[in-house]
Amino acid sequence: MVKIKKNISLKNLSTFKIGGRVRFFCEVRNDKELLESLRMAKKLRIPYKIIAGGSNVVFPDKILNCLLIKIKSNRLKIIKNKIIIDAGVSLLRVIAAANRRGLRGLETLAGIPGTIGGAIVGNAGAYGHSISEVVERVEMLNETGDKRWVTNRNCKFEYRESVFKKKPYIILRAVFNFQKGLPADGRGNPEKLQKISRNIIKIRLKKYKPGLRCPGSFFKNVLISGISKKSLALIDKNKIIDGKIPAGYLLEEVSAKGMKLGGTKIADFHGNLFVNTGGAKAAEVERLAKILKSKVQKKFHINLEEEIHYF
Ligand SMILES: Cc1cc2nc3c(=O)[nH]c(=O)nc-3n(C[C@H](O)[C@H](O)[C@H](O)COP(=O)(O)OP(=O)(O)OC[C@H]3O[C@@H](n4cnc5c(N)ncnc54)[C@H](O)[C@@H]3O)c2cc1C
């Protein structure tokens, strides 16, 4: 039976360590428990919200009036070149399993915290690759509580976007197919893949020191296909990577580095990294984000969009 806890602090449920309290909270380990928790929310007549690794969220300072459901499902099964994974499995575990078997496609995502569900919602990625490249299909609960499988195409993946960001679907599990776009048998060399992941983790650790209270990159990079010629003319072309302008570059151009508001600080070494230096408040984060967006708009006529999810 699912155990419902009351009046829980939100701080330790996210890597940013920000937030007030939530009225009701529970953890679910499988579909049965998830369905039970949804029935409980109905009975309590309160909305529900989903959380997983909490590595891409900003919780509010006030009381969150909902049942917050943490997805902790953890089954992982490998069949030839496919992996069937529950939404609550950590991305790290899947990458390690794939690398060990020489399944190529996720090795550059090593070091991204969080779960498979969270990674699919935001189409997480790094170093020119994103999770959508290996997703074959996703099983989810739709708004009426029915289970459905959706194909990669129907996930509507784009840069840091998916259908799951726009609709109240709950991801249950996914099938990853490591053959897509890869050599005929989909297999690489395990040692080579593990080395790539290890090296990337090493590089990432320089930016994200262990224990750093942050939600990863705050804003999305900007697709050049989505901006005006006038804006593009203002950009140093050497800064464009894979058709995107790093949000960090735009923010650094408006002197974001080192800016501070209460306990929230923009890292001295990266303009797109919001850090909780201790006791940071969601209100400060939102205010600082608003100030920076307006500065970038004024200088480049570009609207920065948040990559993080406000609750
Ligand atoms: C240090 C650090 C580095 C990072 N680096 C990167 C990076 O390089 N690239 C990148 O893309 N991201 C990066 N991130 C952001 C984050 O790790 C990813 O977005 C991650 O995939 C989020 O997964 P999560 O389980 O933590 O999701 P959460 O933060 O728990 O949730 C994110 C959103 O997804 C929803 N959600 C989660 N699970 C489900 C589910 N099963 N069904 C429906 N909705 C669900 C939540 O409601 C929420 O809206 C970084 C974060 C940190 C802290």
PDB file of N, CA, C and O in Angstrom, residues 60-128:
ATOM      1  N   PRO A  60       8.194  25.972  -5.507  1.00  0.00           N
ATOM      2  CA  PRO A  60       7.815  27.284  -4.967  1.00  0.00           C
ATOM      3  C   PRO A  60       8.161  27.413  -3.484  1.00  0.00           C
ATOM      4  O   PRO A  60       8.343  26.406  -2.795  1.00  0.00           O
ATOM      5  N   ASP A  61       8.212  28.672  -3.012  1.00  0.00           N
ATOM      6  CA  ASP A  61       8.507  28.906  -1.592  1.00  0.00           C
ATOM      7  C   ASP A  61       7.293  28.595  -0.726  1.00  0.00           C
ATOM      8  O   ASP A  61       7.415  28.225   0.429  1.00  0.00           O
ATOM      9  N   LYS A  62       6.125  28.787  -1.318  1.00  0.00           N
ATOM     10  CA  LYS A  62       4.879  28.603  -0.547  1.00  0.00           C
ATOM     11  C   LYS A  62       4.529  27.109  -0.437  1.00  0.00           C
ATOM     12  O   LYS A  62       5.276  26.270  -0.919  1.00  0.00           O
ATOM     13  N   ILE A  63       3.370  26.843   0.156  1.00  0.00           N
ATOM     14  CA  ILE A  63       2.921  25.442   0.266  1.00  0.00           C
ATOM     15  C   ILE A  63       2.391  24.978  -1.087  1.00  0.00           C
ATOM     16  O   ILE A  63       1.599  25.670  -1.729  1.00  0.00           O
ATOM     17  N   LEU A  64       2.875  23.836  -1.533  1.00  0.00           N
ATOM     18  CA  LEU A  64       2.405  23.243  -2.787  1.00  0.00           C
ATOM     19  C   LEU A  64       1.178  22.400  -2.430  1.00  0.00           C
ATOM     20  O   LEU A  64       1.291  21.414  -1.698  1.00  0.00           O
ATOM     21  N   ASN A  65       0.034  22.842  -2.959  1.00  0.00           N
ATOM     22  CA  ASN A  65      -1.216  22.190  -2.560  1.00  0.00           C
ATOM     23  C   ASN A  65      -1.541  21.039  -3.517  1.00  0.00           C
ATOM     24  O   ASN A  65      -2.336  21.189  -4.434  1.00  0.00           O
ATOM     25  N   CYS A  66      -0.860  19.927  -3.324  1.00  0.00           N
ATOM     26  CA  CYS A  66      -1.104  18.785  -4.208  1.00  0.00           C
ATOM     27  C   CYS A  66      -0.595  17.508  -3.552  1.00  0.00           C
ATOM     28  O   CYS A  66      -0.009  17.548  -2.466  1.00  0.00           O
ATOM     29  N   LEU A  67      -0.824  16.402  -4.247  1.00  0.00           N
ATOM     30  CA  LEU A  67      -0.149  15.159  -3.874  1.00  0.00           C
ATOM     31  C   LEU A  67       1.034  15.050  -4.824  1.00  0.00           C
ATOM     32  O   LEU A  67       0.852  14.944  -6.045  1.00  0.00           O
ATOM     33  N   LEU A  68       2.225  15.150  -4.290  1.00  0.00           N
ATOM     34  CA  LEU A  68       3.424  15.038  -5.117  1.00  0.00           C
ATOM     35  C   LEU A  68       3.833  13.571  -5.159  1.00  0.00           C
ATOM     36  O   LEU A  68       4.102  12.955  -4.116  1.00  0.00           O
ATOM     37  N   ILE A  69       3.846  13.016  -6.370  1.00  0.00           N
ATOM     38  CA  ILE A  69       4.124  11.585  -6.535  1.00  0.00           C
ATOM     39  C   ILE A  69       5.527  11.396  -7.088  1.00  0.00           C
ATOM     40  O   ILE A  69       5.830  11.876  -8.187  1.00  0.00           O
ATOM     41  N   LYS A  70       6.379  10.751  -6.314  1.00  0.00           N
ATOM     42  CA  LYS A  70       7.756  10.517  -6.780  1.00  0.00           C
ATOM     43  C   LYS A  70       7.840   9.143  -7.429  1.00  0.00           C
ATOM     44  O   LYS A  70       7.514   8.125  -6.825  1.00  0.00           O
ATOM     45  N   ILE A  71       8.282   9.135  -8.689  1.00  0.00           N
ATOM     46  CA  ILE A  71       8.370   7.891  -9.452  1.00  0.00           C
ATOM     47  C   ILE A  71       9.675   7.162  -9.087  1.00  0.00           C
ATOM     48  O   ILE A  71      10.771   7.694  -9.322  1.00  0.00           O
ATOM     49  N   LYS A  72       9.523   5.976  -8.516  1.00  0.00           N
ATOM     50  CA  LYS A  72      10.723   5.222  -8.108  1.00  0.00           C
ATOM     51  C   LYS A  72      10.747   3.818  -8.703  1.00  0.00           C
ATOM     52  O   LYS A  72      11.374   2.911  -8.138  1.00  0.00           O
ATOM     53  N   SER A  73      10.048   3.620  -9.817  1.00  0.00           N
ATOM     54  CA  SER A  73      10.054   2.297 -10.464  1.00  0.00           C
ATOM     55  C   SER A  73      11.482   2.000 -10.924  1.00  0.00           C
ATOM     56  O   SER A  73      12.214   2.932 -11.288  1.00  0.00           O
ATOM     57  N   ASN A  74      11.879   0.727 -10.917  1.00  0.00           N
ATOM     58  CA  ASN A  74      13.319   0.499 -11.152  1.00  0.00           C
ATOM     59  C   ASN A  74      13.679  -0.746 -11.961  1.00  0.00           C
ATOM     60  O   ASN A  74      14.774  -1.270 -11.838  1.00  0.00           O
ATOM     61  N   ARG A  75      12.753  -1.221 -12.812  1.00  0.00           N
ATOM     62  CA  ARG A  75      13.099  -2.416 -13.600  1.00  0.00           C
ATOM     63  C   ARG A  75      13.808  -2.059 -14.897  1.00  0.00           C
ATOM     64  O   ARG A  75      13.442  -1.081 -15.576  1.00  0.00           O
ATOM     65  N   LEU A  76      14.778  -2.874 -15.211  1.00  0.00           N
ATOM     66  CA  LEU A  76      15.547  -2.669 -16.452  1.00  0.00           C
ATOM     67  C   LEU A  76      15.803  -4.041 -17.062  1.00  0.00           C
ATOM     68  O   LEU A  76      16.274  -4.945 -16.372  1.00  0.00           O
ATOM     69  N   LYS A  77      15.435  -4.217 -18.332  1.00  0.00           N
ATOM     70  CA  LYS A  77      15.609  -5.515 -18.971  1.00  0.00           C
ATOM     71  C   LYS A  77      16.273  -5.307 -20.328  1.00  0.00           C
ATOM     72  O   LYS A  77      15.845  -4.434 -21.099  1.00  0.00           O
ATOM     73  N   ILE A  78      17.293  -6.111 -20.606  1.00  0.00           N
ATOM     74  CA  ILE A  78      17.990  -5.975 -21.885  1.00  0.00           C
ATOM     75  C   ILE A  78      17.673  -7.168 -22.777  1.00  0.00           C
ATOM     76  O   ILE A  78      17.808  -8.316 -22.347  1.00  0.00           O
ATOM     77  N   ILE A  79      17.200  -6.897 -23.979  1.00  0.00           N
ATOM     78  CA  ILE A  79      16.959  -7.975 -24.949  1.00  0.00           C
ATOM     79  C   ILE A  79      17.679  -7.586 -26.235  1.00  0.00           C
ATOM     80  O   ILE A  79      17.268  -6.637 -26.913  1.00  0.00           O
ATOM     81  N   LYS A  80      18.750  -8.292 -26.520  1.00  0.00           N
ATOM     82  CA  LYS A  80      19.593  -8.002 -27.695  1.00  0.00           C
ATOM     83  C   LYS A  80      19.985  -6.518 -27.735  1.00  0.00           C
ATOM     84  O   LYS A  80      20.617  -6.044 -26.816  1.00  0.00           O
ATOM     85  N   ASN A  81      19.520  -5.794 -28.775  1.00  0.00           N
ATOM     86  CA  ASN A  81      19.905  -4.386 -28.896  1.00  0.00           C
ATOM     87  C   ASN A  81      18.885  -3.427 -28.296  1.00  0.00           C
ATOM     88  O   ASN A  81      18.918  -2.236 -28.567  1.00  0.00           O
ATOM     89  N   LYS A  82      17.966  -3.991 -27.498  1.00  0.00           N
ATOM     90  CA  LYS A  82      16.928  -3.143 -26.908  1.00  0.00           C
ATOM     91  C   LYS A  82      17.001  -3.167 -25.386  1.00  0.00           C
ATOM     92  O   LYS A  82      17.387  -4.180 -24.803  1.00  0.00           O
ATOM     93  N   ILE A  83      16.634  -2.066 -24.774  1.00  0.00           N
ATOM     94  CA  ILE A  83      16.526  -2.031 -23.317  1.00  0.00           C
ATOM     95  C   ILE A  83      15.136  -1.523 -22.970  1.00  0.00           C
ATOM     96  O   ILE A  83      14.693  -0.495 -23.492  1.00  0.00           O
ATOM     97  N   ILE A  84      14.459  -2.287 -22.103  1.00  0.00           N
ATOM     98  CA  ILE A  84      13.135  -1.862 -21.617  1.00  0.00           C
ATOM     99  C   ILE A  84      13.360  -1.347 -20.202  1.00  0.00           C
ATOM    100  O   ILE A  84      13.889  -2.080 -19.352  1.00  0.00           O
ATOM    101  N   ILE A  85      12.981  -0.097 -19.989  1.00  0.00           N
ATOM    102  CA  ILE A  85      13.350   0.543 -18.716  1.00  0.00           C
ATOM    103  C   ILE A  85      12.155   1.240 -18.103  1.00  0.00           C
ATOM    104  O   ILE A  85      11.458   2.010 -18.773  1.00  0.00           O
ATOM    105  N   ASP A  86      11.986   1.049 -16.777  1.00  0.00           N
ATOM    106  CA  ASP A  86      10.967   1.804 -16.048  1.00  0.00           C
ATOM    107  C   ASP A  86      11.373   3.272 -15.971  1.00  0.00           C
ATOM    108  O   ASP A  86      12.575   3.600 -15.924  1.00  0.00           O
ATOM    109  N   ALA A  87      10.351   4.135 -15.870  1.00  0.00           N
ATOM    110  CA  ALA A  87      10.595   5.579 -15.852  1.00  0.00           C
ATOM    111  C   ALA A  87      11.497   6.029 -14.709  1.00  0.00           C
ATOM    112  O   ALA A  87      12.248   6.990 -14.831  1.00  0.00           O
ATOM    113  N   GLY A  88      11.435   5.305 -13.575  1.00  0.00           N
ATOM    114  CA  GLY A  88      12.191   5.752 -12.403  1.00  0.00           C
ATOM    115  C   GLY A  88      13.651   5.328 -12.372  1.00  0.00           C
ATOM    116  O   GLY A  88      14.397   5.693 -11.462  1.00  0.00           O
ATOM    117  N   VAL A  89      14.086   4.570 -13.379  1.00  0.00           N
ATOM    118  CA  VAL A  89      15.490   4.116 -13.412  1.00  0.00           C
ATOM    119  C   VAL A  89      16.400   5.314 -13.722  1.00  0.00           C
ATOM    120  O   VAL A  89      16.067   6.154 -14.556  1.00  0.00           O
ATOM    121  N   SER A  90      17.543   5.373 -13.065  1.00  0.00           N
ATOM    122  CA  SER A  90      18.431   6.519 -13.310  1.00  0.00           C
ATOM    123  C   SER A  90      19.078   6.385 -14.688  1.00  0.00           C
ATOM    124  O   SER A  90      19.404   5.280 -15.139  1.00  0.00           O
ATOM    125  N   LEU A  91      19.258   7.545 -15.322  1.00  0.00           N
ATOM    126  CA  LEU A  91      19.881   7.579 -16.648  1.00  0.00           C
ATOM    127  C   LEU A  91      21.276   6.957 -16.571  1.00  0.00           C
ATOM    128  O   LEU A  91      21.702   6.210 -17.457  1.00  0.00           O
ATOM    129  N   LEU A  92      21.949   7.252 -15.482  1.00  0.00           N
ATOM    130  CA  LEU A  92      23.305   6.742 -15.265  1.00  0.00           C
ATOM    131  C   LEU A  92      23.347   5.207 -15.345  1.00  0.00           C
ATOM    132  O   LEU A  92      24.238   4.628 -15.970  1.00  0.00           O
ATOM    133  N   ARG A  93      22.344   4.559 -14.711  1.00  0.00           N
ATOM    134  CA  ARG A  93      22.304   3.085 -14.704  1.00  0.00           C
ATOM    135  C   ARG A  93      22.101   2.545 -16.121  1.00  0.00           C
ATOM    136  O   ARG A  93      22.707   1.551 -16.513  1.00  0.00           O
ATOM    137  N   VAL A  94      21.258   3.210 -16.890  1.00  0.00           N
ATOM    138  CA  VAL A  94      20.991   2.753 -18.257  1.00  0.00           C
ATOM    139  C   VAL A  94      22.239   2.922 -19.127  1.00  0.00           C
ATOM    140  O   VAL A  94      22.592   2.024 -19.893  1.00  0.00           O
ATOM    141  N   ILE A  95      22.913   4.054 -18.964  1.00  0.00           N
ATOM    142  CA  ILE A  95      24.129   4.287 -19.765  1.00  0.00           C
ATOM    143  C   ILE A  95      25.185   3.236 -19.424  1.00  0.00           C
ATOM    144  O   ILE A  95      25.814   2.655 -20.317  1.00  0.00           O
ATOM    145  N   ALA A  96      25.336   2.957 -18.126  1.00  0.00           N
ATOM    146  CA  ALA A  96      26.339   1.963 -17.716  1.00  0.00           C
ATOM    147  C   ALA A  96      26.002   0.602 -18.328  1.00  0.00           C
ATOM    148  O   ALA A  96      26.892  -0.086 -18.854  1.00  0.00           O
ATOM    149  N   ALA A  97      24.707   0.230 -18.295  1.00  0.00           N
ATOM    150  CA  ALA A  97      24.288  -1.078 -18.836  1.00  0.00           C
ATOM    151  C   ALA A  97      24.513  -1.121 -20.352  1.00  0.00           C
ATOM    152  O   ALA A  97      24.996  -2.127 -20.889  1.00  0.00           O
ATOM    153  N   ALA A  98      24.173  -0.041 -21.032  1.00  0.00           N
ATOM    154  CA  ALA A  98      24.334   0.004 -22.499  1.00  0.00           C
ATOM    155  C   ALA A  98      25.819  -0.055 -22.861  1.00  0.00           C
ATOM    156  O   ALA A  98      26.229  -0.834 -23.731  1.00  0.00           O
ATOM    157  N   ASN A  99      26.620   0.756 -22.184  1.00  0.00           N
ATOM    158  CA  ASN A  99      28.063   0.778 -22.473  1.00  0.00           C
ATOM    159  C   ASN A  99      28.689  -0.600 -22.286  1.00  0.00           C
ATOM    160  O   ASN A  99      29.486  -1.051 -23.113  1.00  0.00           O
ATOM    161  N   ARG A 100      28.307  -1.262 -21.194  1.00  0.00           N
ATOM    162  CA  ARG A 100      28.871  -2.587 -20.891  1.00  0.00           C
ATOM    163  C   ARG A 100      28.621  -3.584 -22.007  1.00  0.00           C
ATOM    164  O   ARG A 100      29.419  -4.453 -22.267  1.00  0.00           O
ATOM    165  N   ARG A 101      27.462  -3.428 -22.661  1.00  0.00           N
ATOM    166  CA  ARG A 101      27.122  -4.367 -23.750  1.00  0.00           C
ATOM    167  C   ARG A 101      27.495  -3.832 -25.122  1.00  0.00           C
ATOM    168  O   ARG A 101      27.111  -4.395 -26.140  1.00  0.00           O
ATOM    169  N   GLY A 102      28.174  -2.719 -25.153  1.00  0.00           N
ATOM    170  CA  GLY A 102      28.606  -2.164 -26.441  1.00  0.00           C
ATOM    171  C   GLY A 102      27.457  -1.567 -27.243  1.00  0.00           C
ATOM    172  O   GLY A 102      27.532  -1.483 -28.462  1.00  0.00           O
ATOM    173  N   LEU A 103      26.390  -1.171 -26.548  1.00  0.00           N
ATOM    174  CA  LEU A 103      25.260  -0.548 -27.253  1.00  0.00           C
ATOM    175  C   LEU A 103      25.496   0.955 -27.321  1.00  0.00           C
ATOM    176  O   LEU A 103      25.519   1.643 -26.297  1.00  0.00           O
ATOM    177  N   ARG A 104      25.682   1.425 -28.524  1.00  0.00           N
ATOM    178  CA  ARG A 104      26.044   2.843 -28.703  1.00  0.00           C
ATOM    179  C   ARG A 104      24.823   3.742 -28.758  1.00  0.00           C
ATOM    180  O   ARG A 104      23.766   3.327 -29.202  1.00  0.00           O
ATOM    181  N   GLY A 105      25.007   4.989 -28.323  1.00  0.00           N
ATOM    182  CA  GLY A 105      23.930   5.964 -28.491  1.00  0.00           C
ATOM    183  C   GLY A 105      23.714   6.862 -27.291  1.00  0.00           C
ATOM    184  O   GLY A 105      23.261   7.990 -27.432  1.00  0.00           O
ATOM    185  N   LEU A 106      24.048   6.363 -26.083  1.00  0.00           N
ATOM    186  CA  LEU A 106      23.799   7.193 -24.896  1.00  0.00           C
ATOM    187  C   LEU A 106      25.082   7.623 -24.197  1.00  0.00           C
ATOM    188  O   LEU A 106      25.028   8.369 -23.221  1.00  0.00           O
ATOM    189  N   GLU A 107      26.231   7.142 -24.696  1.00  0.00           N
ATOM    190  CA  GLU A 107      27.481   7.334 -23.944  1.00  0.00           C
ATOM    191  C   GLU A 107      27.822   8.807 -23.657  1.00  0.00           C
ATOM    192  O   GLU A 107      28.397   9.119 -22.631  1.00  0.00           O
ATOM    193  N   THR A 108      27.402   9.728 -24.546  1.00  0.00           N
ATOM    194  CA  THR A 108      27.761  11.144 -24.307  1.00  0.00           C
ATOM    195  C   THR A 108      26.828  11.808 -23.300  1.00  0.00           C
ATOM    196  O   THR A 108      27.041  12.950 -22.916  1.00  0.00           O
ATOM    197  N   LEU A 109      25.775  11.096 -22.894  1.00  0.00           N
ATOM    198  CA  LEU A 109      24.850  11.681 -21.905  1.00  0.00           C
ATOM    199  C   LEU A 109      25.297  11.357 -20.468  1.00  0.00           C
ATOM    200  O   LEU A 109      24.630  11.728 -19.498  1.00  0.00           O
ATOM    201  N   ALA A 110      26.416  10.667 -20.350  1.00  0.00           N
ATOM    202  CA  ALA A 110      26.910  10.294 -19.021  1.00  0.00           C
ATOM    203  C   ALA A 110      27.105  11.540 -18.162  1.00  0.00           C
ATOM    204  O   ALA A 110      27.638  12.545 -18.638  1.00  0.00           O
ATOM    205  N   GLY A 111      26.646  11.451 -16.925  1.00  0.00           N
ATOM    206  CA  GLY A 111      26.816  12.575 -15.995  1.00  0.00           C
ATOM    207  C   GLY A 111      25.563  13.416 -15.856  1.00  0.00           C
ATOM    208  O   GLY A 111      25.469  14.247 -14.951  1.00  0.00           O
ATOM    209  N   ILE A 112      24.570  13.203 -16.729  1.00  0.00           N
ATOM    210  CA  ILE A 112      23.306  13.939 -16.562  1.00  0.00           C
ATOM    211  C   ILE A 112      22.541  13.240 -15.443  1.00  0.00           C
ATOM    212  O   ILE A 112      22.265  12.042 -15.540  1.00  0.00           O
ATOM    213  N   PRO A 113      22.223  13.975 -14.369  1.00  0.00           N
ATOM    214  CA  PRO A 113      21.506  13.306 -13.286  1.00  0.00           C
ATOM    215  C   PRO A 113      20.044  13.046 -13.649  1.00  0.00           C
ATOM    216  O   PRO A 113      19.569  13.486 -14.693  1.00  0.00           O
ATOM    217  N   GLY A 114      19.330  12.350 -12.782  1.00  0.00           N
ATOM    218  CA  GLY A 114      17.885  12.153 -12.976  1.00  0.00           C
ATOM    219  C   GLY A 114      17.542  10.815 -13.581  1.00  0.00           C
ATOM    220  O   GLY A 114      18.386   9.942 -13.759  1.00  0.00           O
ATOM    221  N   THR A 115      16.266  10.685 -13.919  1.00  0.00           N
ATOM    222  CA  THR A 115      15.704   9.399 -14.339  1.00  0.00           C
ATOM    223  C   THR A 115      15.381   9.382 -15.835  1.00  0.00           C
ATOM    224  O   THR A 115      15.407  10.421 -16.505  1.00  0.00           O
ATOM    225  N   ILE A 116      15.008   8.203 -16.292  1.00  0.00           N
ATOM    226  CA  ILE A 116      14.597   8.021 -17.682  1.00  0.00           C
ATOM    227  C   ILE A 116      13.334   8.840 -17.983  1.00  0.00           C
ATOM    228  O   ILE A 116      13.245   9.499 -19.022  1.00  0.00           O
ATOM    229  N   GLY A 117      12.382   8.825 -17.054  1.00  0.00           N
ATOM    230  CA  GLY A 117      11.143   9.597 -17.265  1.00  0.00           C
ATOM    231  C   GLY A 117      11.448  11.071 -17.440  1.00  0.00           C
ATOM    232  O   GLY A 117      11.014  11.705 -18.414  1.00  0.00           O
ATOM    233  N   GLY A 118      12.230  11.622 -16.516  1.00  0.00           N
ATOM    234  CA  GLY A 118      12.587  13.049 -16.585  1.00  0.00           C
ATOM    235  C   GLY A 118      13.360  13.365 -17.858  1.00  0.00           C
ATOM    236  O   GLY A 118      13.145  14.400 -18.496  1.00  0.00           O
ATOM    237  N   ALA A 119      14.252  12.453 -18.249  1.00  0.00           N
ATOM    238  CA  ALA A 119      15.075  12.684 -19.450  1.00  0.00           C
ATOM    239  C   ALA A 119      14.206  12.672 -20.708  1.00  0.00           C
ATOM    240  O   ALA A 119      14.444  13.458 -21.638  1.00  0.00           O
ATOM    241  N   ILE A 120      13.185  11.819 -20.735  1.00  0.00           N
ATOM    242  CA  ILE A 120      12.304  11.770 -21.914  1.00  0.00           C
ATOM    243  C   ILE A 120      11.445  13.042 -21.974  1.00  0.00           C
ATOM    244  O   ILE A 120      11.286  13.636 -23.042  1.00  0.00           O
ATOM    245  N   VAL A 121      10.930  13.467 -20.828  1.00  0.00           N
ATOM    246  CA  VAL A 121      10.094  14.688 -20.805  1.00  0.00           C
ATOM    247  C   VAL A 121      10.860  15.855 -21.437  1.00  0.00           C
ATOM    248  O   VAL A 121      10.345  16.559 -22.303  1.00  0.00           O
ATOM    249  N   GLY A 122      12.108  16.057 -21.012  1.00  0.00           N
ATOM    250  CA  GLY A 122      12.875  17.224 -21.485  1.00  0.00           C
ATOM    251  C   GLY A 122      13.801  16.907 -22.643  1.00  0.00           C
ATOM    252  O   GLY A 122      14.628  17.735 -23.005  1.00  0.00           O
ATOM    253  N   ASN A 123      13.660  15.693 -23.217  1.00  0.00           N
ATOM    254  CA  ASN A 123      14.588  15.249 -24.262  1.00  0.00           C
ATOM    255  C   ASN A 123      16.027  15.650 -23.909  1.00  0.00           C
ATOM    256  O   ASN A 123      16.695  16.391 -24.643  1.00  0.00           O
ATOM    257  N   ALA A 124      16.459  15.143 -22.766  1.00  0.00           N
ATOM    258  CA  ALA A 124      17.781  15.496 -22.235  1.00  0.00           C
ATOM    259  C   ALA A 124      18.888  15.113 -23.210  1.00  0.00           C
ATOM    260  O   ALA A 124      18.762  14.143 -23.970  1.00  0.00           O
ATOM    261  N   GLY A 125      19.938  15.868 -23.171  1.00  0.00           N
ATOM    262  CA  GLY A 125      21.042  15.564 -24.063  1.00  0.00           C
ATOM    263  C   GLY A 125      22.297  16.327 -23.712  1.00  0.00           C
ATOM    264  O   GLY A 125      22.292  17.228 -22.868  1.00  0.00           O
ATOM    265  N   ALA A 126      23.375  15.937 -24.366  1.00  0.00           N
ATOM    266  CA  ALA A 126      24.662  16.603 -24.163  1.00  0.00           C
ATOM    267  C   ALA A 126      25.609  16.181 -25.276  1.00  0.00           C
ATOM    268  O   ALA A 126      25.474  15.083 -25.825  1.00  0.00           O
ATOM    269  N   TYR A 127      26.547  17.056 -25.568  1.00  0.00           N
ATOM    270  CA  TYR A 127      27.581  16.780 -26.562  1.00  0.00           C
ATOM    271  C   TYR A 127      26.994  16.334 -27.910  1.00  0.00           C
ATOM    272  O   TYR A 127      27.431  15.346 -28.507  1.00  0.00           O
ATOM    273  N   GLY A 128      25.981  17.062 -28.347  1.00  0.00           N
ATOM    274  CA  GLY A 128      25.429  16.837 -29.689  1.00  0.00           C
ATOM    275  C   GLY A 128      24.453  15.684 -29.818  1.00  0.00           C
ATOM    276  O   GLY A 128      23.995  15.392 -30.917  1.00  0.00           O
TER     277      GLY A 128
END
